[in-house]
PDB file of C-alpha atoms and ligand atoms in Angstrom:
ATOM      1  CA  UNK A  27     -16.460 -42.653   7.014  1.00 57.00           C
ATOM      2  CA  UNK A  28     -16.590 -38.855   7.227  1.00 68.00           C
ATOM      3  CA  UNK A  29     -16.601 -36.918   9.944  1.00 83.00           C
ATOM      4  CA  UNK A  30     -18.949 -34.479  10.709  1.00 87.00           C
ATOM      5  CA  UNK A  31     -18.836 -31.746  12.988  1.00 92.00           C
ATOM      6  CA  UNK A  32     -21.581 -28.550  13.946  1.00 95.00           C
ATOM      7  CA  UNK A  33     -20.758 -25.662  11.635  1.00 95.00           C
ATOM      8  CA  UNK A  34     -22.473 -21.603  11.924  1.00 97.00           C
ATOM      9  CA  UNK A  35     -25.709 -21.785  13.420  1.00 98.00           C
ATOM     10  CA  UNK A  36     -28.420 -20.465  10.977  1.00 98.00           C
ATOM     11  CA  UNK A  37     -31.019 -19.487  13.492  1.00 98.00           C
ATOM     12  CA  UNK A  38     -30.754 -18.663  16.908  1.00 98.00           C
ATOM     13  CA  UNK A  39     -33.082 -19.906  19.593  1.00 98.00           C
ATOM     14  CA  UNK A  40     -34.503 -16.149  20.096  1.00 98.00           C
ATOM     15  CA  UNK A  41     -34.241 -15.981  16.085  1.00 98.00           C
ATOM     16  CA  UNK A  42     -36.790 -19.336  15.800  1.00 98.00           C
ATOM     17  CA  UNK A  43     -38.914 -18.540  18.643  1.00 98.00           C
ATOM     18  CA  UNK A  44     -39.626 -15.045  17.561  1.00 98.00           C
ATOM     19  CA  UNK A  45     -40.876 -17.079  13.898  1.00 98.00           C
ATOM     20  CA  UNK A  46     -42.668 -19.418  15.754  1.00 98.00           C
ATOM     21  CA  UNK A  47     -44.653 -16.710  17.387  1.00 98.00           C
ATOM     22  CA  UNK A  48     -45.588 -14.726  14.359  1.00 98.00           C
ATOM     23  CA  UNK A  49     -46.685 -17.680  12.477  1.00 98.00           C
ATOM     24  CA  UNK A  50     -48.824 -18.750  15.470  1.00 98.00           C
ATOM     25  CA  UNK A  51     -50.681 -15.516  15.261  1.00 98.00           C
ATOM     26  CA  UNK A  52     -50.725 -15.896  11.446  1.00 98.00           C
ATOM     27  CA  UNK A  53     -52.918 -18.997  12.490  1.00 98.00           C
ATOM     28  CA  UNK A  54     -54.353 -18.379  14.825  1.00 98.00           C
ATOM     29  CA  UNK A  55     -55.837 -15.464  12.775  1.00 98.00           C
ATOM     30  CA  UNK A  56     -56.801 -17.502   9.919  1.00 98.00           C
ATOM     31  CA  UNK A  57     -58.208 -20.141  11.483  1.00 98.00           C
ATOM     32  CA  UNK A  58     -60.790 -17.553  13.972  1.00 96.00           C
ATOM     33  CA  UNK A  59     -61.377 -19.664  16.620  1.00 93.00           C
ATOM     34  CA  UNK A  60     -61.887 -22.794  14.372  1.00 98.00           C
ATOM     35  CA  UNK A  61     -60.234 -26.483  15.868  1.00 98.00           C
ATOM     36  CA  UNK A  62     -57.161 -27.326  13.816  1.00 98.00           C
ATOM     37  CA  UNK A  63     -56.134 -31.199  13.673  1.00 98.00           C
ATOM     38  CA  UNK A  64     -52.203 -30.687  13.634  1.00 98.00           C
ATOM     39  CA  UNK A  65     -50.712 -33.167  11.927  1.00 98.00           C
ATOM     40  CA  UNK A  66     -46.473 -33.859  13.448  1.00 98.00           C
ATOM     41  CA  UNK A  67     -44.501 -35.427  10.754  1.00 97.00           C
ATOM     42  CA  UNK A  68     -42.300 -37.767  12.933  1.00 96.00           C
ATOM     43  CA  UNK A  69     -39.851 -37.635  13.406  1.00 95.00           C
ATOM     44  CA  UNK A  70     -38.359 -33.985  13.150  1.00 96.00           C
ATOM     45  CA  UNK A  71     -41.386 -32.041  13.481  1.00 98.00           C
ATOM     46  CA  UNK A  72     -41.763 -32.587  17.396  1.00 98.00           C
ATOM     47  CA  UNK A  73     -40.040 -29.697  18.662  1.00 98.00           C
ATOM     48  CA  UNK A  74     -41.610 -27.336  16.230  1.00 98.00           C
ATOM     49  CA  UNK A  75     -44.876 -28.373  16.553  1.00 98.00           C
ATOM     50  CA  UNK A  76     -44.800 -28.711  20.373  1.00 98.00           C
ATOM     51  CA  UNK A  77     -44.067 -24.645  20.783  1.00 98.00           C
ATOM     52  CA  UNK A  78     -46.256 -23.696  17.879  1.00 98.00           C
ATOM     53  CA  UNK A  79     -48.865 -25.421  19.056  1.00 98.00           C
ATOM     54  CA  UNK A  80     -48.374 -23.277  22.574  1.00 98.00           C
ATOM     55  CA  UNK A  81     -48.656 -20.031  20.139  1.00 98.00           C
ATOM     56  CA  UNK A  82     -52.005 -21.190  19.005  1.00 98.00           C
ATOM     57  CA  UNK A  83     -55.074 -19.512  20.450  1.00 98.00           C
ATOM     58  CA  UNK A  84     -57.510 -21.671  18.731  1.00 97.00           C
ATOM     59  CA  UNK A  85     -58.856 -24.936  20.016  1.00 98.00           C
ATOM     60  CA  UNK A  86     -56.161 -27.668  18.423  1.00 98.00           C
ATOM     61  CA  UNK A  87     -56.127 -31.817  18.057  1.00 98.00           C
ATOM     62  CA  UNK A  88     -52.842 -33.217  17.611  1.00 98.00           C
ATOM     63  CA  UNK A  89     -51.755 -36.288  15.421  1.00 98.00           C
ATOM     64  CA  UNK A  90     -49.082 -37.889  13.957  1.00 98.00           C
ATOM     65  CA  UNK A  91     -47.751 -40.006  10.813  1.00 97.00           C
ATOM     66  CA  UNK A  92     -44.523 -41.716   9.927  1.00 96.00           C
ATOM     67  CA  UNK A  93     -42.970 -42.141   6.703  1.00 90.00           C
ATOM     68  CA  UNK A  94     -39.978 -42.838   4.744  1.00 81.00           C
ATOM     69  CA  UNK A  95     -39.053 -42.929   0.944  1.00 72.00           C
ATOM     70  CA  UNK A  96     -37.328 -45.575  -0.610  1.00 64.00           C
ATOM     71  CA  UNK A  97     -34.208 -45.592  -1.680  1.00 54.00           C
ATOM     72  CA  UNK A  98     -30.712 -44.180  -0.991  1.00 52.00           C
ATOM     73  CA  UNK A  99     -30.903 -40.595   0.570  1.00 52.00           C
ATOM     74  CA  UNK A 100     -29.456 -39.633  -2.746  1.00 46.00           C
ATOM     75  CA  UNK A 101     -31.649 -41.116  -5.490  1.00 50.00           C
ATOM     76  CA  UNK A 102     -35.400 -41.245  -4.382  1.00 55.00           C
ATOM     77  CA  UNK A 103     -37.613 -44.064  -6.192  1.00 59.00           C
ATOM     78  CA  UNK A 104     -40.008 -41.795  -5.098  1.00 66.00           C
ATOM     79  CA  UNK A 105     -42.503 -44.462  -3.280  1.00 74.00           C
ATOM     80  CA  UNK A 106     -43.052 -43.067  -0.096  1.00 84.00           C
ATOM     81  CA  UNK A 107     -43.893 -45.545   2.915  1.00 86.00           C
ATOM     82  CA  UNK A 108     -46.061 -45.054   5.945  1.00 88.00           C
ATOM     83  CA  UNK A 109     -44.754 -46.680   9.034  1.00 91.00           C
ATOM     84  CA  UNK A 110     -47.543 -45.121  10.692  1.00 95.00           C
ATOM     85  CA  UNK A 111     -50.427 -43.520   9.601  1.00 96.00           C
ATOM     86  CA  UNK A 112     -52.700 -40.827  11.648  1.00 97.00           C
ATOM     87  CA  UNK A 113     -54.953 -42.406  14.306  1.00 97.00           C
ATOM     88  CA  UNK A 114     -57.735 -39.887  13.481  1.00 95.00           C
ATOM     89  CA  UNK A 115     -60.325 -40.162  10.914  1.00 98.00           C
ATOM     90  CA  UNK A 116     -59.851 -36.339   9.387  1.00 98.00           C
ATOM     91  CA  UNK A 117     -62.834 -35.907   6.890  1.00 98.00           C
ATOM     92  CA  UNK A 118     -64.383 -32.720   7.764  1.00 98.00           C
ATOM     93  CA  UNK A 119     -61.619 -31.133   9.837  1.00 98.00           C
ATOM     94  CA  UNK A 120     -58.955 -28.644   9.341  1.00 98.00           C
ATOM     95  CA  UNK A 121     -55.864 -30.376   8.650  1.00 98.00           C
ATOM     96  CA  UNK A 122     -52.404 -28.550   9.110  1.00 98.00           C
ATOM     97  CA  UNK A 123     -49.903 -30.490   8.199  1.00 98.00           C
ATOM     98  CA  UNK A 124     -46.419 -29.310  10.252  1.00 98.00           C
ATOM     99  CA  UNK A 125     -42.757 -30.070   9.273  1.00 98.00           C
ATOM    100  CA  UNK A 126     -40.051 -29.379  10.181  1.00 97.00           C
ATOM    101  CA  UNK A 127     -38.176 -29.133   6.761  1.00 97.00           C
ATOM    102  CA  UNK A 128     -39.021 -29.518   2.813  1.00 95.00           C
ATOM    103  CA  UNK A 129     -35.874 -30.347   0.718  1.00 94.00           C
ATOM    104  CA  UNK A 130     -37.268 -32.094  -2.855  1.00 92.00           C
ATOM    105  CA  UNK A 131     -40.465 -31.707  -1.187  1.00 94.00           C
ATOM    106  CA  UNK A 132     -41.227 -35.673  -2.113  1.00 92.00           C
ATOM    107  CA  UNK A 133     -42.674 -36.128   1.284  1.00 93.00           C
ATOM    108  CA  UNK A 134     -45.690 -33.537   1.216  1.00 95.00           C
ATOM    109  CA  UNK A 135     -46.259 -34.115  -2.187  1.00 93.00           C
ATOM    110  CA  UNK A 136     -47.216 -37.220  -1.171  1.00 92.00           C
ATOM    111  CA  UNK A 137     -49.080 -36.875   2.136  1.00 94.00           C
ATOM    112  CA  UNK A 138     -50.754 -34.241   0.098  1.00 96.00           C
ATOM    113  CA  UNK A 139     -52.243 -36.114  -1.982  1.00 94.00           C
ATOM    114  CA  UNK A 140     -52.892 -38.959   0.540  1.00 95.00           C
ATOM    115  CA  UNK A 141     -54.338 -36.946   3.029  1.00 97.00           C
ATOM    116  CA  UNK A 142     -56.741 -35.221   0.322  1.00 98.00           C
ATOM    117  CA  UNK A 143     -58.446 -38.560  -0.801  1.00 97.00           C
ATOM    118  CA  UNK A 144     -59.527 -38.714   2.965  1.00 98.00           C
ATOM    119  CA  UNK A 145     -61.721 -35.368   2.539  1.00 98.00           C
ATOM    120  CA  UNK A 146     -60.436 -32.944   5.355  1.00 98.00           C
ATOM    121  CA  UNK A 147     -62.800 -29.432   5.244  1.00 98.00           C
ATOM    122  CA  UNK A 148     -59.443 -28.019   5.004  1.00 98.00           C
ATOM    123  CA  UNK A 149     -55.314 -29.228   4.296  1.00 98.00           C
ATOM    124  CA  UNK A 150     -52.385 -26.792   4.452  1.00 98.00           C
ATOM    125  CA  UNK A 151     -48.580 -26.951   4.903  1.00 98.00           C
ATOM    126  CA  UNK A 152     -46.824 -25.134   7.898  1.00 98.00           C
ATOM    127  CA  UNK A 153     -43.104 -25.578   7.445  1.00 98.00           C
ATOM    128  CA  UNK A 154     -40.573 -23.919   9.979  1.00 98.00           C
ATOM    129  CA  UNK A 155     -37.550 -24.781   6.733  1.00 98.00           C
ATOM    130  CA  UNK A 156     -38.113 -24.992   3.048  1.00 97.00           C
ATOM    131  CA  UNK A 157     -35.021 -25.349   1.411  1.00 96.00           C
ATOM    132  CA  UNK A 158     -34.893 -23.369  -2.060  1.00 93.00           C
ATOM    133  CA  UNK A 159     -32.497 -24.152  -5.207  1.00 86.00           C
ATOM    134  CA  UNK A 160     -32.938 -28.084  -4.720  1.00 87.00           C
ATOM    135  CA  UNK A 161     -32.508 -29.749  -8.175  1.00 88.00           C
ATOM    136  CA  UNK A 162     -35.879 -31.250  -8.944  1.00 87.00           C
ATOM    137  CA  UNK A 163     -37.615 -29.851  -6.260  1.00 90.00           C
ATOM    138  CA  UNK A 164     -41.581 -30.457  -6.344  1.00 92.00           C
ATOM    139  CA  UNK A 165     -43.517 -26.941  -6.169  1.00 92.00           C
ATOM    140  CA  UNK A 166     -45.996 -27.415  -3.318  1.00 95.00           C
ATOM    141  CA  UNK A 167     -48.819 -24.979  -2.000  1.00 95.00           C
ATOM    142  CA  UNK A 168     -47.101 -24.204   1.025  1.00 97.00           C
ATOM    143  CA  UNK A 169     -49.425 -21.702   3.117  1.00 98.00           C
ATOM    144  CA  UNK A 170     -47.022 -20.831   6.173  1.00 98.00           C
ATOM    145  CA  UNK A 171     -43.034 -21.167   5.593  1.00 98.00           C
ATOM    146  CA  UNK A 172     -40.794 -20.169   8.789  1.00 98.00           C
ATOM    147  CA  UNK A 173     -37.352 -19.801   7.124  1.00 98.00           C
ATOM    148  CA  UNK A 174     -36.128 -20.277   3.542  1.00 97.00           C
ATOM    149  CA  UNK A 175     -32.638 -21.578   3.541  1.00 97.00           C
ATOM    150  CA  UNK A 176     -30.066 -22.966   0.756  1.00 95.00           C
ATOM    151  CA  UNK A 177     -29.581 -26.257   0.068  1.00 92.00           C
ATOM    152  CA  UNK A 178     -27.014 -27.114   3.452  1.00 94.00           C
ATOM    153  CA  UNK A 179     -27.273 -29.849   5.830  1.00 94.00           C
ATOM    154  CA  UNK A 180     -28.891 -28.252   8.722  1.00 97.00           C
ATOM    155  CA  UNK A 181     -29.117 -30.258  12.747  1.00 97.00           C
ATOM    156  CA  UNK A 182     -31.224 -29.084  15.470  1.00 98.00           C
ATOM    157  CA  UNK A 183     -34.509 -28.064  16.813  1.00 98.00           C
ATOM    158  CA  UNK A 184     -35.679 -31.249  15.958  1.00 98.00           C
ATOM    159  CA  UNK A 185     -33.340 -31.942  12.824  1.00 97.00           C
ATOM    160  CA  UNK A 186     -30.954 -34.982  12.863  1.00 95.00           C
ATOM    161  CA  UNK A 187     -27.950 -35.865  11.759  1.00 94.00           C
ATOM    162  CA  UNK A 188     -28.173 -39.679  12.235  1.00 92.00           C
ATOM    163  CA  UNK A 189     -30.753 -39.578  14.977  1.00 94.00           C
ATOM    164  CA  UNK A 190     -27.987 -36.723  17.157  1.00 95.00           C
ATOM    165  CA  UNK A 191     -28.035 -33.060  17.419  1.00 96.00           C
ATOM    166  CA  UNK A 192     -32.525 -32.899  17.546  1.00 97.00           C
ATOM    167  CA  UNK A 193     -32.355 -31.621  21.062  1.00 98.00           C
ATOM    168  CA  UNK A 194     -30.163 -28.393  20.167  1.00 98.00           C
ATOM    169  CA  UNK A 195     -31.962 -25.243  20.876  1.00 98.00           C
ATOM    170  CA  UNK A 196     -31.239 -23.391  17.820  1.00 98.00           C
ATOM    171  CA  UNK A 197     -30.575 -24.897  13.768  1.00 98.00           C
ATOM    172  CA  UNK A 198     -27.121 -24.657  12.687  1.00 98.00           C
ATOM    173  CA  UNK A 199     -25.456 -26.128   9.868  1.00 97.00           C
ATOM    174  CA  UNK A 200     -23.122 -29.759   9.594  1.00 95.00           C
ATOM    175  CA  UNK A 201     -19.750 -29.660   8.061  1.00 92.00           C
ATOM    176  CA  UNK A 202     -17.497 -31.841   6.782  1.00 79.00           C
TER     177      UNK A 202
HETATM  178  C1  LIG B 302     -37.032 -35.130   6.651  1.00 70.57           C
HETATM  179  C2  LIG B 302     -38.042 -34.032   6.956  1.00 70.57           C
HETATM  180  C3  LIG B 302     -39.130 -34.293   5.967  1.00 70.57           C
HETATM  181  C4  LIG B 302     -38.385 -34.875   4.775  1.00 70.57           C
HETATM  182  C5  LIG B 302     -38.218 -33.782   3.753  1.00 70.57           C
HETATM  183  O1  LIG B 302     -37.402 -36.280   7.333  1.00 70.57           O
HETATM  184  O2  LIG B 302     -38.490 -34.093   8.279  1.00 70.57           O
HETATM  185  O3  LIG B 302     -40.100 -35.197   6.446  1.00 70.57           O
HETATM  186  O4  LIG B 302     -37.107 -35.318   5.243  1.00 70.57           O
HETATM  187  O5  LIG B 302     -37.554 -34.275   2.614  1.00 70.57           O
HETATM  188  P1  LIG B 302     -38.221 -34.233   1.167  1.00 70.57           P
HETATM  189  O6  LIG B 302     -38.862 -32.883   0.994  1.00 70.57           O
HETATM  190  O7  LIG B 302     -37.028 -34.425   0.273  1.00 70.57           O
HETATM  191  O8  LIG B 302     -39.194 -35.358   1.064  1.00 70.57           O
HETATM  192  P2  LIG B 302     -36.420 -37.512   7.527  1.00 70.57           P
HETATM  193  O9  LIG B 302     -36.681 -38.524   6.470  1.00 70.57           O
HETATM  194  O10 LIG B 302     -35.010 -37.026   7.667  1.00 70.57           O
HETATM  195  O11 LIG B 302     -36.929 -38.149   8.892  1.00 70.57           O
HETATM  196  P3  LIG B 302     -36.966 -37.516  10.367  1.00 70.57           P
HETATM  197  O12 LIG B 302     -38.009 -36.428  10.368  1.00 70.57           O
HETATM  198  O13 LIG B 302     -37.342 -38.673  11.216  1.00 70.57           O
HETATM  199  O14 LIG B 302     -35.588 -36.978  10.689  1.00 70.57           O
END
């Protein structure tokens, strides 16, 4: 099996948690006071979403959903699964969705759709990593993007390399 080791680190904690406070404002400003249902996808969003959420000045529910695709991490069949769904009913609310990362963007295309048929007022996509030049990459309507980075393996702040490196301050990349 290969080895992996941590490579350059991408962002640095002040790096991120300068982002994370400008795109708080950015919601905080579009939303005007408004309660915002976030919406964690599990399991890498939890450290974003924990400090965003404490750069939000507007009223804020939180929730979370679990899902996987099928398939080798290589070839996507492109059936996503839930292993668990939101335990809120959302129709009416203002849904923001948060991730951590968008790579083919098979995911939120998905929960996209999903989440639509239950009839929020509102549904939008706040990403802290949206990887760009991804072959076959699904164009999605994403309204607040943290970082665009290149198509690297990147651990930390929340990001896993089999289930290790989440609880590193800052994102940095994995090497061979
Ligand atoms: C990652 C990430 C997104 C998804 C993005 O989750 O958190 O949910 O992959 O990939 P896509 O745009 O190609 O669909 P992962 O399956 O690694 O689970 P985790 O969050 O539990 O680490």
């Amino acid at each position: 099996m290969a080895k992996y080791e941590l490579g350059e680190t991408l962002f640095t904690t002040e790096e991120i948690s300068v982002r994370v406070r400008e795109l708080g404002r950015e919601i905080s400003r579009d939303y005007d006071g408004q309660e915002i249902l976030l919406v964690g996808i599990l399991k890498g969003a939890f450290v974003f979403l924990a400090d965003l959420a404490r750069c939000l000045t507007t009223p804020v529910r939180f929730d979370f959903i679990s899902c996987s695709s099928y398939g080798s991490s290589t070839k996507t069949s492109g059936v996503i699964r839930f292993q668990k769904d939101l335990d809120t009913d959302i129709s009416g609310r203002h849904v923001l969705i948060v991730e951590d990362i968008i790579d083919t963007g098979l995911t939120l295309s998905y929960l996209l759709r999903n989440l639509e048929a239950r009839k929020p007022a509102t549904l939008e996509i706040c990403s802290l990593l949206n990887k760009k030049h991804v072959d076959g990459k699904i164009d999605l309507p994403i309204k607040y993007e943290g970082f665009a980075i290149v198509d690297v393996f990147v651990v930390g702040y929340g990001l896993d390399y089999d289930e290790r490196y989440r609880n590193l301050p800052y994102i940095a990349r994995l090497k061979k």
